[in-house]
Structures are given as structure tokens and as C-alpha cells.
């Protein structure tokens, strides 16, 4: 056979389905037949997908204020992202490589982008945000309606909602808005189902065996920046006023520090959806199959040659195994029973699940990860709101702190954990010890958080303390003959006593003064009968005396996040080396499914419910409880940090049991070897089963 014929045959075999084409050489040179380009596209897509998935968490308190939601409802909204994902993720394992994976990834990304657009729709169908609901429509907001007006001129407000703002249309619109957001979150989860599993398996199928771990490492490194970018985007968007596209005439007199401020939460969803849509375009041009990469990357070959890791000895290093094993999980059920129908697949899955859960190490590792993931899910969802309320910082600043400190710390922790496992050649025993130490120090760092916080603001008519509270001795008699709206919220602060009033009317103020500055205007209220000297007093809540504690608080939280993330790779290795080889592919898939069902779905709701129990003043909307205006800061801190402490304690207990079981198993093995083969104690680890091989690294 001539060289030309040989080259032609090779070209034909490399084309998908083995079909020859006159332009086969051009196809092979196409950028869409390059696995490197696919890795680049998939990194950008997963980055954009995680950014849009995490963006709601960065604006959760803003959405609550805008639509009058409780923390429990907003936590349920955040958890609905996992509902659609969990319902379909099992079937992804069944379909495996039977479908056109790049095209299905593209369809999923388009659905994610549409869900992002749907998430921003409530802004456009709702009426403009009115931060002073007591003001008539034809009167500038935050003006005379909040002032003290004589009861002889204005009738007494009635508790029952009788105004036009509580019409059935308004309530229907509210339910429609909430329903749209829940639907969008569900579609967001459904669209994300094929993206990561199909993308990872596609890379592993067509990349060179030696290059696959490197490509996956690049993919995961880029992907992990997504949540940080989501918080950063939230920090930027929430600086803008919510109705920036339809500002009222004359502008607004609010600043971002005002508790009534609502940022442009919807704008981040539009930007993220646009990024996902752009990243989805290349997937409709990738082939169903491409020629397998034939050459190992030169610099990667040098790294493996120079490294003293087991790779140079012909073995897979722990880090490579940890990268390759997740790939197998995507097609795990297909590998076990490739000819099963969907019905047979559903019948087989519960039996395999129960068999895997009966393994004690696997079960304890999953339980420890459930506890750790519950802690992470609650913190990721409500830490921005906690910082806002506890330390009186803006939503924008809280998001920038999380995106700039906590997320990078967690990424560093994951990387360091993987490096320690690889460079120190850690076996199961040492992996368990590393997880135990990481969980222990993470728990210890939580203790100071109970004592780092700010006291509850003193609010006239809400906070009740024993004895005479300076500035509140005469309340509410001091406001005299004022007729104050019951549902108004326009806080002012008496700087001399640090007492906060819900409205200027509550303080007996009868006049309003605006001081113009170069870049902003400051509102003051005067002639206030409840204020010593009569005023003037500034609009807005009182400044916190301990806002400076937010940075030490975030430093401890970020350090704890790094230590918790340190356990990620070692605990993953315990699963891979703790179950039978034929069950590894399914064990990882079951692990991620249980984490979604037991941690990522219920944890935001649990944290939101706990936060709601610390509320001391609820806003009312048409006779129903809406958003919380004020919290008991001490109770909020104790319950939020206490939940974190509870989950960390559970994780620590699981790792302690894992280490105890591993020690017992090791002792039994040594006893058995001594009795059966007295002269070969040292050789036993080398000839034991695959799950015992890491023990050879123990001194």
C-alpha cells in the first residue's frame, strides 16, 4: 500500500462515523476539531454558568426588599436551582455518549441564558419602586407624606388595608412575579444538567490520555472563579439604583447606605445571560466525535518527567486519579449495563445505590461532605445579608468582600489540599487525618465569631429595654397630635442619643430641609418634638459603632473557608479508595446527588428560617407579612454562626469516626498478616488489592 493510500485511510478513520469527505483535511484543520479549543470554550461556558447561578445569592437581600419576601422564601428560591438539576442528573449518566454531546451542551446553555432573562423579567413587568409608599403618586417621594400632620387635618390611619395599593390586581401581580422567579430558577438548574457531565466526558474521550488531567485542571481552575465573579458583579450592580432605566423626575434622595436602597439586581442577570449565550454559540459547530489527540503536550511531558510523583513510575498520581474518576461517573451506569432500557435502568439504580451506601467509609465521607456543603450553602446564600444587617455595611461592599476574600481563600484551600495529597503521597489514613485537622481548625476559628458583632439599634416603639432608655422616656407621647401612616418606612436618626425612628412623623418632625452638595444631596428633618433641641436630624439609619469589625470577621470566615476546602480532595480520595473498583464510577455520581438532595436544597431554607426567627419588626403589605425591617443583632449572630458551628461539628465527628475505622482496619490487617505470613509483613501492602495500595506510602 502506498503512502498516499495510507494517509487517505487514516484521514477517513479520523472523520466521525468513519465517513470519507473530499474536504477531510480541511475538517481536521478546523478549529472545531481541536480539543484544546473545546477546553477553552467549555472553561468560559462553565465560568459564565456558575456566574449566573451564583448571582442570585449576591443580591438576595435586595430581591427581598424589592418584592417583600421573607428569608425563608428567598432561601427556597435559591434552592430551586438544585431542584431541576437533581431531577435530571441521574438520566445524564444513562444517556452518556449516546447523544450529540456538544449540541446538547449548547441547548442547555441556551436554556440557562433564557432562564437568566426570565429572572430579570419581574423588573420590567412591575411598577417602579417607591421607597416611600405613603407618598401620593403625584407628589415627590420622601416629602410631606412622612411628616407630622395634625389629626384634625388627616384622619387616623386604620390597621386594615383599605387603599388602592392593596387591590386584587396588586396581589395577583406579586404572586406572578414570585412564580416567574421560581420558574426561572428551576429552568436554570435544568439547563445546567448537561453542561459539566457531557463536557468533561467529551474532553476525556478525545484528549490524549496524558493531557486529560491537565485539561481538566485548567477547566476546574477557570470554573472556580465563577462564584467570585458573581459576587463581584453583584457588588457593582447593586451600586446602581434599581430603576436606573426609568428614573423619576427630579431624581431620588437616597444613597446606597439608606436601608430603603434597592440596587439594580436585574442588570446582573442580563449581563450573565448574555455571557452564557455568547459562550453557547461554538457548541453548535463542534462535531459529535473528533479525532483523538495523538500528541502529548511537550511542557507537560517535561513536568511529569522531572516530577518525582508516581506518574514517572508508571502509576497514576492521586491528583490524576481524582481528575479521571469523575469522568468515569458520567458514563458509569452505561459501562455497567450498556444495553439497559430506561425502565431497566431505573430498576437497577436503587439496588446499586443501597449497595454503595452500605460501605461505612463511603457513608461517613458523604455525611461529612453533606455537613460541610450545608455550611457552605447557607453561608453563600445569606452571608451578604448577614454582613449588611450585623455591621451596617452596604450590599455592594458586602459582596465585594466575599468575592475578593472568601471565594479566593476557598480556591486556595482546594488547590493546597490537592497538592498535599499528591506531593506527600497520602494514603487513606493520612487523608483521614488531614481532613480531621482541617475540620478541627475550621471549627475552632468559628468560636470568636460568636462575639464579633454589633448591638441592635435602639428603635423608638420597637426595642424594649429595662430601665429608662435615654432619648425614649417621652415616646410616644412626645409626637403629640401627629397622624402617622402605619405602613410608612422612612427612618431618621437622632445623633445625640443614637435613637432611630421609623419615620419623621414618629419623631414629631414637621419640616424637611435638603442640603445640596456637589455630587449628592443630604436630607434633614427639623422641628422634631421627640428630639432634644428639635433637630435637625439626618435621614437614614444610625451609623454602627462597630462597623470596623467587619474586616476581622471576614478574615476569620475566609481562613475557615480555606481550611474547610482543604478537606475537599482528601475526602474525595477516601471515596475513590474506599469502595470497590467496579463501584467507583457510581460512587462519585451518588455522592454528588446526595449532596444536592441533603445539603444544597434544604440548607438555604433552614438558614432563611433561622434568620426569620430573629426579626423584631416586619413590614406589612396588604395585610400579609413582607420583608423584615429590623433584626435582633445578637440573636441573629448567635443563630447564624450557631448553624455554621453545628454543621462543622457534624463534619468533624464524621471525620473522627472515619479515622477510627481506618485505624481499626489497619490493626486487623496487620494482625492477620502476622498470623498468616509471619515473614512477609513488609511485602503484604505491595500485593494487596487496589484499595490497599496507598498504604505503601505510610512509613
mmCIF file of N, CA and C in Angstrom, residues 483-532:
data_model
loop_
_atom_site.group_PDB
_atom_site.id
_atom_site.type_symbol
_atom_site.label_atom_id
_atom_site.label_comp_id
_atom_site.label_asym_id
_atom_site.label_seq_id
_atom_site.Cartn_x
_atom_site.Cartn_y
_atom_site.Cartn_z
ATOM 1 N N UNK A 483 -50.645 62.394 63.023
ATOM 2 C CA UNK A 483 -51.301 61.250 62.395
ATOM 3 C C UNK A 483 -50.293 60.591 61.458
ATOM 4 N N UNK A 484 -49.729 59.445 61.887
ATOM 5 C CA UNK A 484 -48.628 58.804 61.148
ATOM 6 C C UNK A 484 -49.131 57.561 60.421
ATOM 7 N N UNK A 485 -48.804 57.413 59.140
ATOM 8 C CA UNK A 485 -49.175 56.201 58.393
ATOM 9 C C UNK A 485 -48.562 54.966 59.047
ATOM 10 N N UNK A 486 -49.335 53.884 59.097
ATOM 11 C CA UNK A 486 -48.873 52.676 59.766
ATOM 12 C C UNK A 486 -47.855 51.896 58.943
ATOM 13 N N UNK A 487 -47.938 51.992 57.614
ATOM 14 C CA UNK A 487 -47.052 51.183 56.776
ATOM 15 C C UNK A 487 -45.911 51.992 56.171
ATOM 16 N N UNK A 488 -45.650 53.174 56.688
ATOM 17 C CA UNK A 488 -44.571 54.009 56.146
ATOM 18 C C UNK A 488 -43.232 53.576 56.737
ATOM 19 N N UNK A 489 -42.182 53.732 55.953
ATOM 20 C CA UNK A 489 -40.830 53.428 56.428
ATOM 21 C C UNK A 489 -39.861 54.430 55.810
ATOM 22 N N UNK A 490 -39.442 55.377 56.637
ATOM 23 C CA UNK A 490 -38.510 56.415 56.206
ATOM 24 C C UNK A 490 -37.665 56.786 57.423
ATOM 25 N N UNK A 491 -36.707 55.916 57.805
ATOM 26 C CA UNK A 491 -36.018 56.068 59.097
ATOM 27 C C UNK A 491 -35.180 57.333 59.175
ATOM 28 N N UNK A 492 -35.145 57.894 60.383
ATOM 29 C CA UNK A 492 -34.248 59.008 60.689
ATOM 30 C C UNK A 492 -33.528 58.672 61.989
ATOM 31 N N UNK A 493 -32.409 59.342 62.233
ATOM 32 C CA UNK A 493 -31.581 59.036 63.392
ATOM 33 C C UNK A 493 -31.328 60.301 64.210
ATOM 34 N N UNK A 494 -31.541 60.190 65.515
ATOM 35 C CA UNK A 494 -31.187 61.272 66.435
ATOM 36 C C UNK A 494 -29.719 61.067 66.823
ATOM 37 N N UNK A 495 -28.809 61.872 66.283
ATOM 38 C CA UNK A 495 -27.376 61.619 66.516
ATOM 39 C C UNK A 495 -26.944 61.802 67.971
ATOM 40 N N UNK A 496 -27.701 62.579 68.760
ATOM 41 C CA UNK A 496 -27.294 62.817 70.139
ATOM 42 C C UNK A 496 -27.559 61.618 71.040
ATOM 43 N N UNK A 497 -28.603 60.864 70.752
ATOM 44 C CA UNK A 497 -28.953 59.706 71.588
ATOM 45 C C UNK A 497 -28.835 58.377 70.853
ATOM 46 N N UNK A 498 -28.540 58.430 69.537
ATOM 47 C CA UNK A 498 -28.463 57.228 68.694
ATOM 48 C C UNK A 498 -29.758 56.426 68.750
ATOM 49 N N UNK A 499 -30.858 57.140 68.771
ATOM 50 C CA UNK A 499 -32.177 56.514 68.713
ATOM 51 C C UNK A 499 -32.715 56.677 67.295
ATOM 52 N N UNK A 500 -33.279 55.605 66.763
ATOM 53 C CA UNK A 500 -33.789 55.609 65.397
ATOM 54 C C UNK A 500 -35.308 55.612 65.422
ATOM 55 N N UNK A 501 -35.904 56.402 64.539
ATOM 56 C CA UNK A 501 -37.356 56.479 64.414
ATOM 57 C C UNK A 501 -37.755 55.945 63.040
ATOM 58 N N UNK A 502 -38.882 55.231 62.991
ATOM 59 C CA UNK A 502 -39.314 54.625 61.731
ATOM 60 C C UNK A 502 -39.598 55.670 60.667
ATOM 61 N N UNK A 503 -40.146 56.809 61.052
ATOM 62 C CA UNK A 503 -40.452 57.891 60.117
ATOM 63 C C UNK A 503 -40.227 59.226 60.819
ATOM 64 N N UNK A 504 -40.091 60.302 60.068
ATOM 65 C CA UNK A 504 -40.043 61.630 60.698
ATOM 66 C C UNK A 504 -41.310 61.933 61.489
ATOM 67 N N UNK A 505 -42.433 61.392 61.047
ATOM 68 C CA UNK A 505 -43.674 61.602 61.775
ATOM 69 C C UNK A 505 -43.609 60.989 63.164
ATOM 70 N N UNK A 506 -42.987 59.808 63.283
ATOM 71 C CA UNK A 506 -42.856 59.170 64.595
ATOM 72 C C UNK A 506 -42.036 60.031 65.554
ATOM 73 N N UNK A 507 -41.103 60.828 65.003
ATOM 74 C CA UNK A 507 -40.293 61.721 65.837
ATOM 75 C C UNK A 507 -40.944 63.090 66.005
ATOM 76 N N UNK A 508 -42.108 63.305 65.408
ATOM 77 C CA UNK A 508 -42.809 64.575 65.541
ATOM 78 C C UNK A 508 -42.237 65.681 64.688
ATOM 79 N N UNK A 509 -41.542 65.345 63.593
ATOM 80 C CA UNK A 509 -40.922 66.364 62.731
ATOM 81 C C UNK A 509 -41.978 66.981 61.805
ATOM 82 N N UNK A 510 -41.878 68.276 61.620
ATOM 83 C CA UNK A 510 -42.882 68.989 60.809
ATOM 84 C C UNK A 510 -42.298 69.645 59.568
ATOM 85 N N UNK A 511 -40.972 69.648 59.407
ATOM 86 C CA UNK A 511 -40.379 70.301 58.229
ATOM 87 C C UNK A 511 -39.218 69.466 57.705
ATOM 88 N N UNK A 512 -38.907 69.713 56.432
ATOM 89 C CA UNK A 512 -37.866 68.952 55.737
ATOM 90 C C UNK A 512 -36.932 69.918 55.027
ATOM 91 N N UNK A 513 -35.619 69.684 55.142
ATOM 92 C CA UNK A 513 -34.621 70.553 54.531
ATOM 93 C C UNK A 513 -33.681 69.687 53.698
ATOM 94 N N UNK A 514 -33.378 70.149 52.497
ATOM 95 C CA UNK A 514 -32.448 69.437 51.623
ATOM 96 C C UNK A 514 -31.214 70.307 51.430
ATOM 97 N N UNK A 515 -30.060 69.764 51.785
ATOM 98 C CA UNK A 515 -28.786 70.460 51.584
ATOM 99 C C UNK A 515 -28.118 69.900 50.341
ATOM 100 N N UNK A 516 -27.957 70.732 49.349
ATOM 101 C CA UNK A 516 -27.355 70.306 48.095
ATOM 102 C C UNK A 516 -25.839 70.314 48.201
ATOM 103 N N UNK A 517 -25.224 69.276 47.655
ATOM 104 C CA UNK A 517 -23.764 69.194 47.589
ATOM 105 C C UNK A 517 -23.369 69.024 46.125
ATOM 106 N N UNK A 518 -22.052 68.878 45.901
ATOM 107 C CA UNK A 518 -21.569 68.778 44.528
ATOM 108 C C UNK A 518 -22.066 67.516 43.842
ATOM 109 N N UNK A 519 -21.994 66.387 44.533
ATOM 110 C CA UNK A 519 -22.340 65.122 43.891
ATOM 111 C C UNK A 519 -23.607 64.485 44.449
ATOM 112 N N UNK A 520 -24.114 64.952 45.593
ATOM 113 C CA UNK A 520 -25.305 64.360 46.165
ATOM 114 C C UNK A 520 -25.982 65.380 47.073
ATOM 115 N N UNK A 521 -27.210 65.062 47.429
ATOM 116 C CA UNK A 521 -27.971 65.928 48.336
ATOM 117 C C UNK A 521 -28.245 65.178 49.632
ATOM 118 N N UNK A 522 -28.234 65.900 50.754
ATOM 119 C CA UNK A 522 -28.473 65.324 52.069
ATOM 120 C C UNK A 522 -29.791 65.863 52.612
ATOM 121 N N UNK A 523 -30.642 64.961 53.110
ATOM 122 C CA UNK A 523 -31.956 65.326 53.609
ATOM 123 C C UNK A 523 -31.907 65.408 55.134
ATOM 124 N N UNK A 524 -32.468 66.489 55.689
ATOM 125 C CA UNK A 524 -32.589 66.665 57.142
ATOM 126 C C UNK A 524 -34.040 66.975 57.482
ATOM 127 N N UNK A 525 -34.416 66.620 58.718
ATOM 128 C CA UNK A 525 -35.757 66.924 59.210
ATOM 129 C C UNK A 525 -35.627 67.794 60.452
ATOM 130 N N UNK A 526 -36.537 68.769 60.556
ATOM 131 C CA UNK A 526 -36.426 69.771 61.627
ATOM 132 C C UNK A 526 -37.750 69.880 62.380
ATOM 133 N N UNK A 527 -37.688 70.643 63.492
ATOM 134 C CA UNK A 527 -38.857 70.861 64.349
ATOM 135 C C UNK A 527 -39.443 69.524 64.836
ATOM 136 N N UNK A 528 -38.570 68.666 65.343
ATOM 137 C CA UNK A 528 -38.974 67.331 65.797
ATOM 138 C C UNK A 528 -39.223 67.372 67.304
ATOM 139 N N UNK A 529 -40.455 67.101 67.702
ATOM 140 C CA UNK A 529 -40.831 67.227 69.110
ATOM 141 C C UNK A 529 -40.226 66.136 69.990
ATOM 142 N N UNK A 530 -39.830 64.985 69.415
ATOM 143 C CA UNK A 530 -39.252 63.899 70.208
ATOM 144 C C UNK A 530 -37.735 63.982 70.294
ATOM 145 N N UNK A 531 -37.141 64.923 69.596
ATOM 146 C CA UNK A 531 -35.685 65.059 69.562
ATOM 147 C C UNK A 531 -35.272 66.229 70.439
ATOM 148 N N UNK A 532 -34.247 66.008 71.251
ATOM 149 C CA UNK A 532 -33.747 67.072 72.120
ATOM 150 C C UNK A 532 -33.240 68.226 71.261
#
